[in-house]
Coordinates of C-alpha atoms in Angstrom, one line a residue:
M1 CA 6.2 -20.3 3.1
R2 CA 3.8 -23.1 2.1
S3 CA 1.6 -22.2 5.1
F4 CA 1.8 -18.5 4.2
W5 CA 0.5 -19.1 0.6
R6 CA -2.1 -21.5 1.8
I7 CA -3.6 -18.9 4.2
F8 CA -3.2 -16.2 1.4
S9 CA -5.2 -18.3 -1.0
L10 CA -7.9 -19.2 1.5
E11 CA -8.5 -15.5 2.2
W12 CA -8.8 -14.8 -1.5
T13 CA -11.2 -17.8 -1.9
D14 CA -13.4 -16.4 0.9
L15 CA -13.6 -13.0 -0.8
V16 CA -14.4 -14.6 -4.2
R17 CA -17.0 -17.0 -2.8
S18 CA -18.7 -14.3 -0.8
R19 CA -18.8 -12.1 -3.9
A20 CA -17.1 -9.3 -1.9
L21 CA -14.3 -9.0 -4.5
A22 CA -16.7 -8.9 -7.5
L23 CA -18.9 -6.3 -5.8
L24 CA -15.9 -4.2 -4.9
V25 CA -14.6 -4.2 -8.5
L26 CA -18.1 -3.5 -9.9
A27 CA -18.7 -0.6 -7.6
S28 CA -15.3 0.9 -8.2
G29 CA -15.6 0.6 -12.0
A30 CA -19.1 2.1 -12.0
W31 CA -17.9 5.1 -9.9
M32 CA -14.9 5.7 -12.2
V33 CA -17.3 5.7 -15.3
L34 CA -19.9 7.9 -13.6
A35 CA -17.6 10.3 -11.8
P36 CA -17.0 12.6 -14.8
H37 CA -20.7 13.0 -15.4
V38 CA -21.6 13.5 -11.7
L39 CA -18.8 15.8 -10.5
T40 CA -18.6 19.5 -11.6
G41 CA -15.7 21.8 -11.3
D42 CA -15.3 25.6 -11.4
G43 CA -16.4 26.0 -14.9
T44 CA -13.0 25.6 -16.5
P45 CA -11.6 22.4 -18.1
E46 CA -8.7 22.4 -15.7
G47 CA -11.0 22.7 -12.7
A48 CA -13.3 19.9 -14.0
R49 CA -10.2 17.6 -14.5
E50 CA -8.9 18.3 -11.1
M51 CA -12.2 17.6 -9.5
V52 CA -12.5 14.3 -11.4
I53 CA -9.0 13.1 -10.5
R54 CA -9.4 14.0 -6.8
Y55 CA -12.8 12.5 -6.2
S56 CA -13.0 9.6 -8.7
L57 CA -9.8 7.9 -7.5
G58 CA -10.6 9.3 -4.0
G59 CA -14.0 7.7 -4.0
V60 CA -12.6 4.4 -5.0
A61 CA -9.8 4.6 -2.4
T62 CA -12.4 5.5 0.3
L63 CA -14.6 2.6 -0.7
V64 CA -11.7 0.1 -0.8
A65 CA -10.3 1.3 2.6
C66 CA -13.7 1.1 4.4
A67 CA -14.7 -2.2 2.8
L68 CA -11.4 -4.1 3.3
T69 CA -10.8 -2.7 6.8
A70 CA -14.3 -4.0 7.7
V71 CA -13.4 -7.4 6.2
A72 CA -10.1 -7.3 8.1
A73 CA -11.8 -6.7 11.4
G74 CA -14.1 -9.6 10.9
S75 CA -11.6 -12.0 9.3
V76 CA -10.5 -13.8 12.5
A77 CA -14.0 -13.6 13.9
R78 CA -15.3 -15.5 10.9
E79 CA -12.7 -18.3 11.3
R80 CA -13.5 -18.5 15.0
A81 CA -17.2 -19.0 14.2
S82 CA -16.5 -21.7 11.7
H83 CA -13.9 -23.3 14.0
R84 CA -11.4 -23.1 11.2
L85 CA -9.0 -21.0 13.3
Q86 CA -8.5 -23.8 15.8
L87 CA -7.7 -26.3 13.0
I88 CA -5.2 -23.9 11.4
L89 CA -3.4 -23.2 14.7
V90 CA -3.0 -26.9 15.7
R91 CA -1.2 -27.8 12.5
P92 CA 0.8 -25.8 13.9
V93 CA 1.0 -22.4 12.1
N94 CA 2.9 -19.5 13.5
R95 CA 0.3 -16.9 14.7
A96 CA 2.3 -14.0 13.3
L97 CA 2.5 -15.7 10.0
L98 CA -1.2 -16.3 10.0
V99 CA -2.0 -12.6 10.6
F100 CA 0.6 -11.4 8.1
A101 CA -0.7 -13.7 5.4
K102 CA -4.2 -12.3 5.9
I103 CA -2.9 -8.7 5.8
T104 CA -1.0 -9.5 2.6
A105 CA -4.0 -11.1 0.9
L106 CA -6.3 -8.1 1.6
A107 CA -3.5 -5.7 0.6
A108 CA -3.2 -7.6 -2.7
V109 CA -7.0 -7.1 -3.2
A110 CA -6.6 -3.4 -2.5
A111 CA -3.7 -3.1 -5.0
L112 CA -5.8 -4.9 -7.7
V113 CA -8.9 -2.7 -7.3
L114 CA -6.9 0.5 -7.0
G115 CA -4.8 -0.5 -9.9
L116 CA -7.8 -1.0 -12.1
A117 CA -9.2 2.4 -11.1
A118 CA -5.8 4.0 -11.8
A119 CA -5.7 2.3 -15.2
V120 CA -9.0 3.8 -16.1
E121 CA -7.8 7.2 -15.1
A122 CA -4.6 6.7 -17.2
V123 CA -6.6 5.8 -20.3
R124 CA -9.0 8.7 -19.7
A125 CA -6.2 11.3 -19.3
D126 CA -6.0 13.5 -22.4
S127 CA -2.3 14.3 -22.6
P128 CA -2.1 16.3 -19.4
R129 CA 0.9 18.4 -18.7
N130 CA 3.8 17.0 -16.8
C131 CA 3.7 17.2 -13.0
R132 CA 5.9 19.6 -11.1
H133 CA 8.2 19.5 -8.1
V134 CA 7.2 22.0 -5.4
Y135 CA 9.9 23.7 -3.4
R136 CA 9.4 26.1 -0.5
P137 CA 11.9 28.5 1.1
V138 CA 14.5 26.8 3.3
L139 CA 13.7 28.4 6.7
P140 CA 14.2 27.3 10.3
S141 CA 11.3 25.0 11.4
P142 CA 8.5 26.7 13.3
A143 CA 9.6 24.8 16.4
R144 CA 13.1 26.2 16.1
E145 CA 11.8 29.7 15.4
A146 CA 9.7 29.4 18.5
E147 CA 12.7 28.5 20.6
L148 CA 14.5 31.6 19.3
L149 CA 11.6 33.9 20.0
Y150 CA 10.7 32.5 23.5
D151 CA 13.1 34.7 25.6
S152 CA 12.2 37.9 23.8
Y153 CA 8.5 37.1 24.0
M154 CA 8.6 36.4 27.7
E155 CA 10.6 39.7 28.3
D156 CA 8.2 41.8 26.2
P157 CA 6.1 44.1 28.6
E158 CA 3.0 43.5 26.4
T159 CA 3.1 39.8 27.0
P160 CA 0.1 38.9 29.3
E161 CA 0.9 37.8 32.8
E162 CA -1.0 34.5 32.3
A163 CA 1.3 33.7 29.4
K164 CA 4.4 34.3 31.5
K165 CA 3.1 31.9 34.1
A166 CA 2.1 29.2 31.6
P167 CA 4.2 26.1 31.1
R168 CA 7.0 26.6 28.6
A169 CA 5.7 23.8 26.3
D170 CA 2.4 25.6 25.9
I171 CA 4.0 28.9 25.0
L172 CA 6.4 27.2 22.6
R173 CA 3.5 25.5 20.8
L174 CA 1.6 28.8 20.5
L175 CA 4.8 30.5 19.2
A176 CA 5.3 27.7 16.7
Q177 CA 1.8 28.1 15.4
R178 CA 2.3 31.8 15.0
A179 CA 5.6 31.2 13.2
N180 CA 4.0 28.9 10.7
E181 CA 1.4 31.6 9.9
R182 CA 3.7 34.6 10.2
Y183 CA 3.3 37.2 7.5
Q184 CA 6.2 39.2 6.0
P185 CA 5.2 42.6 4.7
I186 CA 6.9 43.9 1.5
A187 CA 6.5 47.6 1.0
T188 CA 6.7 49.4 -2.4
N189 CA 10.3 49.3 -3.8
E190 CA 11.4 46.8 -1.2
T191 CA 12.9 43.4 -2.1
A192 CA 12.3 40.2 -0.1
V193 CA 14.9 37.4 -0.3
W194 CA 14.3 33.7 0.6
P195 CA 16.8 30.9 0.3
F196 CA 15.8 27.8 -1.7
D197 CA 17.1 24.3 -2.0
A198 CA 19.7 23.8 -4.8
A199 CA 17.2 21.4 -6.6
A200 CA 14.9 24.4 -7.3
F201 CA 17.6 25.8 -9.7
S202 CA 17.0 23.7 -12.8
D203 CA 17.3 24.0 -16.6
R204 CA 13.7 22.6 -16.9
P205 CA 10.7 24.9 -17.1
T206 CA 10.2 26.7 -13.8
W207 CA 7.4 28.8 -12.3
V208 CA 7.0 30.8 -9.1
R209 CA 3.7 30.5 -7.3
L210 CA 2.5 33.2 -4.9
R211 CA -0.5 33.8 -2.7
F212 CA -0.9 37.5 -2.3
T213 CA -2.5 39.3 0.7
N214 CA -2.6 43.1 1.2
D215 CA -3.4 45.2 4.3
W216 CA -7.2 44.9 3.7
H217 CA -7.3 41.3 2.6
L218 CA -8.7 42.3 -0.8
R219 CA -7.8 41.5 -4.3
D220 CA -5.8 44.4 -5.6
D221 CA -3.3 45.4 -8.2
V222 CA 0.0 43.8 -7.2
R223 CA 3.2 44.0 -9.2
F224 CA 6.5 42.2 -8.6
V225 CA 9.7 41.3 -10.3
A226 CA 10.8 37.8 -9.3
R227 CA 14.4 36.5 -9.8
L228 CA 15.7 33.0 -9.2
G229 CA 19.3 32.6 -10.2
E230 CA 19.5 33.5 -13.9
R231 CA 15.7 33.4 -14.4
S232 CA 13.2 36.1 -13.8
C233 CA 9.6 37.2 -14.5
V234 CA 7.3 40.2 -14.0
A235 CA 4.4 39.1 -11.8
S236 CA 1.1 41.0 -11.6
N237 CA -2.0 40.0 -9.8
L238 CA -5.1 41.9 -10.8
T239 CA -7.8 39.4 -10.4
R240 CA -6.6 36.3 -8.5
T241 CA -5.1 35.8 -5.0
V242 CA -3.1 32.6 -6.1
S243 CA -1.0 33.0 -9.3
E244 CA 1.7 31.2 -11.1
F245 CA 4.2 33.0 -13.3
P246 CA 6.8 31.3 -15.6
L247 CA 10.4 32.2 -15.0
I248 CA 12.4 32.9 -18.1
A249 CA 16.1 33.3 -18.7
A250 CA 17.4 36.8 -17.7
P251 CA 18.3 39.0 -20.6
A252 CA 22.0 39.5 -21.5
G253 CA 23.7 41.9 -19.1
A254 CA 21.2 41.5 -16.3
S255 CA 22.6 40.7 -12.9
P256 CA 21.2 37.4 -11.6
S257 CA 20.2 37.0 -8.0
E258 CA 22.1 35.0 -5.4
P259 CA 22.5 31.4 -6.7
A260 CA 20.5 30.0 -3.7
S261 CA 17.7 32.5 -3.3
L262 CA 14.5 33.9 -4.7
E263 CA 14.3 37.7 -4.9
L264 CA 10.8 39.3 -5.0
E265 CA 10.9 43.0 -5.7
N266 CA 7.6 45.0 -5.1
V267 CA 7.3 47.5 -8.0
G268 CA 3.6 48.2 -7.4
V269 CA 1.9 50.9 -5.5
R270 CA 0.6 48.7 -2.7
S271 CA 2.4 47.0 0.1
V272 CA 1.6 43.3 0.3
M273 CA 2.1 40.5 2.8
L274 CA 3.2 36.9 2.2
R275 CA 3.6 33.9 4.5
P276 CA 7.0 32.6 3.4
R277 CA 6.3 29.1 4.6
R278 CA 3.0 28.8 2.8
D279 CA 2.6 31.5 0.2
V280 CA 5.9 31.3 -1.8
E281 CA 6.7 28.3 -3.9
V282 CA 9.0 27.4 -6.8
L283 CA 7.7 24.8 -9.3
V284 CA 10.0 22.8 -11.5
E285 CA 8.7 20.5 -14.3
A286 CA 9.1 16.8 -13.5
D287 CA 7.9 13.7 -15.3
G288 CA 4.6 12.8 -16.9
F289 CA 1.1 12.3 -15.5
R290 CA 1.1 8.5 -15.8
A291 CA 4.4 8.1 -13.8
N292 CA 3.0 10.4 -11.2
L293 CA -0.2 8.3 -11.2
V294 CA 1.8 5.1 -10.5
R295 CA 3.5 6.8 -7.5
A296 CA 0.1 7.9 -6.2
W297 CA -1.2 4.4 -6.6
I298 CA 1.7 3.0 -4.5
E299 CA 1.0 5.5 -1.7
L300 CA -2.7 4.7 -1.7
V301 CA -2.0 0.9 -1.5
A302 CA 0.4 1.6 1.4
L303 CA -2.3 3.7 3.2
V304 CA -5.0 1.0 2.8
T305 CA -2.5 -1.7 3.9
A306 CA -1.9 0.1 7.2
L307 CA -5.6 0.3 7.8
I308 CA -6.1 -3.4 7.0
A309 CA -3.3 -4.3 9.4
F310 CA -4.9 -2.2 12.2
G311 CA -8.3 -3.9 11.4
V312 CA -6.9 -7.4 11.6
F313 CA -5.1 -6.6 14.9
L314 CA -8.4 -5.3 16.4
G315 CA -10.2 -8.3 15.1
C316 CA -7.8 -10.6 17.0
A317 CA -8.1 -8.5 20.2
L318 CA -11.8 -7.6 20.2
S319 CA -15.1 -8.9 19.1
R320 CA -16.1 -7.9 15.5
P321 CA -18.6 -5.2 16.4
V322 CA -16.2 -3.5 18.9
A323 CA -13.3 -3.8 16.4
L324 CA -15.4 -2.2 13.6
F325 CA -16.5 0.6 15.9
T326 CA -12.9 1.2 17.0
V327 CA -11.6 1.2 13.4
F328 CA -14.1 3.8 12.1
V329 CA -13.8 6.0 15.2
T330 CA -10.1 6.0 14.6
L331 CA -10.6 6.9 10.9
A332 CA -12.9 9.8 11.9
L333 CA -10.4 11.1 14.4
S334 CA -7.6 10.8 11.9
E335 CA -9.5 13.0 9.4
M336 CA -10.8 15.5 12.0
S337 CA -7.7 16.0 14.1
P338 CA -5.7 18.3 11.8
S339 CA -8.6 20.6 11.0
V340 CA -9.6 20.8 14.7
L341 CA -6.0 21.7 15.7
A342 CA -5.8 24.2 12.9
S343 CA -9.0 26.0 13.8
Y344 CA -8.8 25.7 17.6
S345 CA -5.1 25.7 18.6
G346 CA -5.7 26.0 22.3
E347 CA -5.6 29.3 24.1
L348 CA -4.3 29.8 27.6
T349 CA -7.8 30.4 28.9
D350 CA -9.0 26.9 28.0
T351 CA -11.0 25.0 30.7
R352 CA -9.8 21.7 31.9
S353 CA -12.2 19.8 29.7
D354 CA -11.0 21.7 26.7
A355 CA -7.4 21.0 27.6
I356 CA -8.1 17.3 27.9
A357 CA -9.9 17.2 24.6
L358 CA -7.1 19.0 22.8
A359 CA -4.5 16.7 24.4
L360 CA -6.4 13.7 23.1
T361 CA -6.8 15.3 19.7
R362 CA -3.1 16.0 19.5
F363 CA -2.3 12.4 20.5
S364 CA -4.7 11.1 17.8
A365 CA -3.1 13.3 15.2
T366 CA 0.3 12.2 16.2
V367 CA -0.5 8.4 16.2
T368 CA -2.4 8.5 12.9
R369 CA 0.0 10.8 11.1
P370 CA 1.7 7.9 9.1
V371 CA -1.7 7.4 7.5
S372 CA -3.4 10.8 7.5
S373 CA -0.3 12.7 6.2
L374 CA -0.5 10.8 2.9
T375 CA -2.2 13.1 0.4
P376 CA -1.2 11.7 -3.0
L377 CA -4.5 12.5 -4.7
S378 CA -4.3 16.2 -3.8
S379 CA -0.8 16.4 -5.4
L380 CA -1.9 14.4 -8.4
A381 CA -5.0 16.5 -9.0
A382 CA -3.0 19.8 -8.6
G383 CA -0.4 18.6 -11.1
E384 CA 2.2 18.4 -8.3
C385 CA 4.8 15.6 -8.2
V386 CA 4.2 12.8 -5.8
E387 CA 7.7 12.8 -4.6
P388 CA 9.7 9.4 -4.7
R389 CA 11.0 10.0 -1.2
E390 CA 7.5 10.2 0.1
V391 CA 6.6 7.0 -1.7
A392 CA 9.6 5.3 -0.2
G393 CA 8.6 6.5 3.3
A394 CA 5.1 5.2 2.8
V395 CA 6.3 1.8 1.6
A396 CA 8.7 1.5 4.5
V397 CA 6.3 2.5 7.2
D398 CA 2.8 1.7 6.0
L399 CA 3.4 -1.2 3.7
L400 CA 6.1 -3.0 5.6
L401 CA 6.7 -1.8 9.2
L402 CA 3.1 -1.3 10.4
P403 CA 1.9 -4.7 9.1
L404 CA 4.8 -6.5 10.7
V405 CA 4.3 -4.7 14.0
F406 CA 0.5 -5.4 14.0
S407 CA 1.2 -9.0 13.0
L408 CA 3.4 -9.5 16.1
L409 CA 1.0 -7.7 18.4
A410 CA -1.9 -9.8 17.1
A411 CA 0.2 -13.0 17.6
L412 CA 0.7 -12.0 21.2
V413 CA -3.0 -11.4 21.7
L414 CA -4.0 -14.8 20.1
A415 CA -1.4 -16.6 22.2
R416 CA -3.0 -15.2 25.4
K417 CA -6.6 -16.1 24.5
P418 CA -8.0 -19.2 26.0
E419 CA -8.6 -22.1 23.6
D420 CA -12.4 -21.9 23.9
E421 CA -12.3 -18.3 22.6
L422 CA -10.4 -19.1 19.5

């Protein structure tokens, strides 16, 4: 442990002496102060507040991630150039311990800077409302629904011949995408019923959030009666396509809906369409904004730590310029892959080059999902709860598992390098 703390302190000393830590803190603090005056919302206090939370902390997180990942990629290279790495390794010091100590030191810097930014946001928050748990209908996964639809789809006479000849995996992927976006029409005087997790039935304040679409994709007069257990509300959407309605206790004598379902009765004059997996949500009040902010901070630290670990590993395996290039290309792919796959899912008429590009994009999305799937700031800005189970998963994977894995891989790389390259 003495070697670990020695390397840890040396990394911090380098950051302090190079003024990198001071510049990072100064730039982050300046952005947190300037953000409310630079960013503009939709003209409402709620929109302005959401914009500030999302992009003030988001700007600091982006700055910290890019700066410390660049430092991580060049950390081993600097010690090679100063011949300090050779001196450390002959003591001897375990190579995995050396890399893990560097990752830990840079992660501590990230936690400090992000913590200061979160503290500024906590002080600036003007008694915001409590965050809310978000529950969606409990439905079969899109992949499972695709499996169930596959046989009927292939037997349908309207199914194109090229689809019937295509590989099963391609058809299942297309059916899963269709299932995720599937609309359910609700005609006048009809009632739709969706099962929900038992946790959605709570004594705490509860809302139902709906995203309405009619046959012409226009904003129109839509009226519903929503029932969730013993709670109900009358929902009308005259001007907005996304609306939240508070559920209140049902009056005496009213018959509640099934104890594990949400009923939505269309009492308007127009039929509407809803995507059950994306357009129907139950919101249940959770704890306060500052507790939610702490959870978001933990997830952000975990995300940056995973990037730092990847940067240090590349710095051990490659030269600094190549490592930096690889890191930022990977970051770009991580951000671009989900939107590319959503907008261009891959038709059966793709050319070979398109198919290869989509396969690489899907691989990038899969590999980077532990990092790219973390969206704590979106939840924080929208007033949604950053769920403790998500935080626990981020800590387990991004804060512990990935740094350990990259430390071991970096140790193997260093052990195979000739002494004159160290």
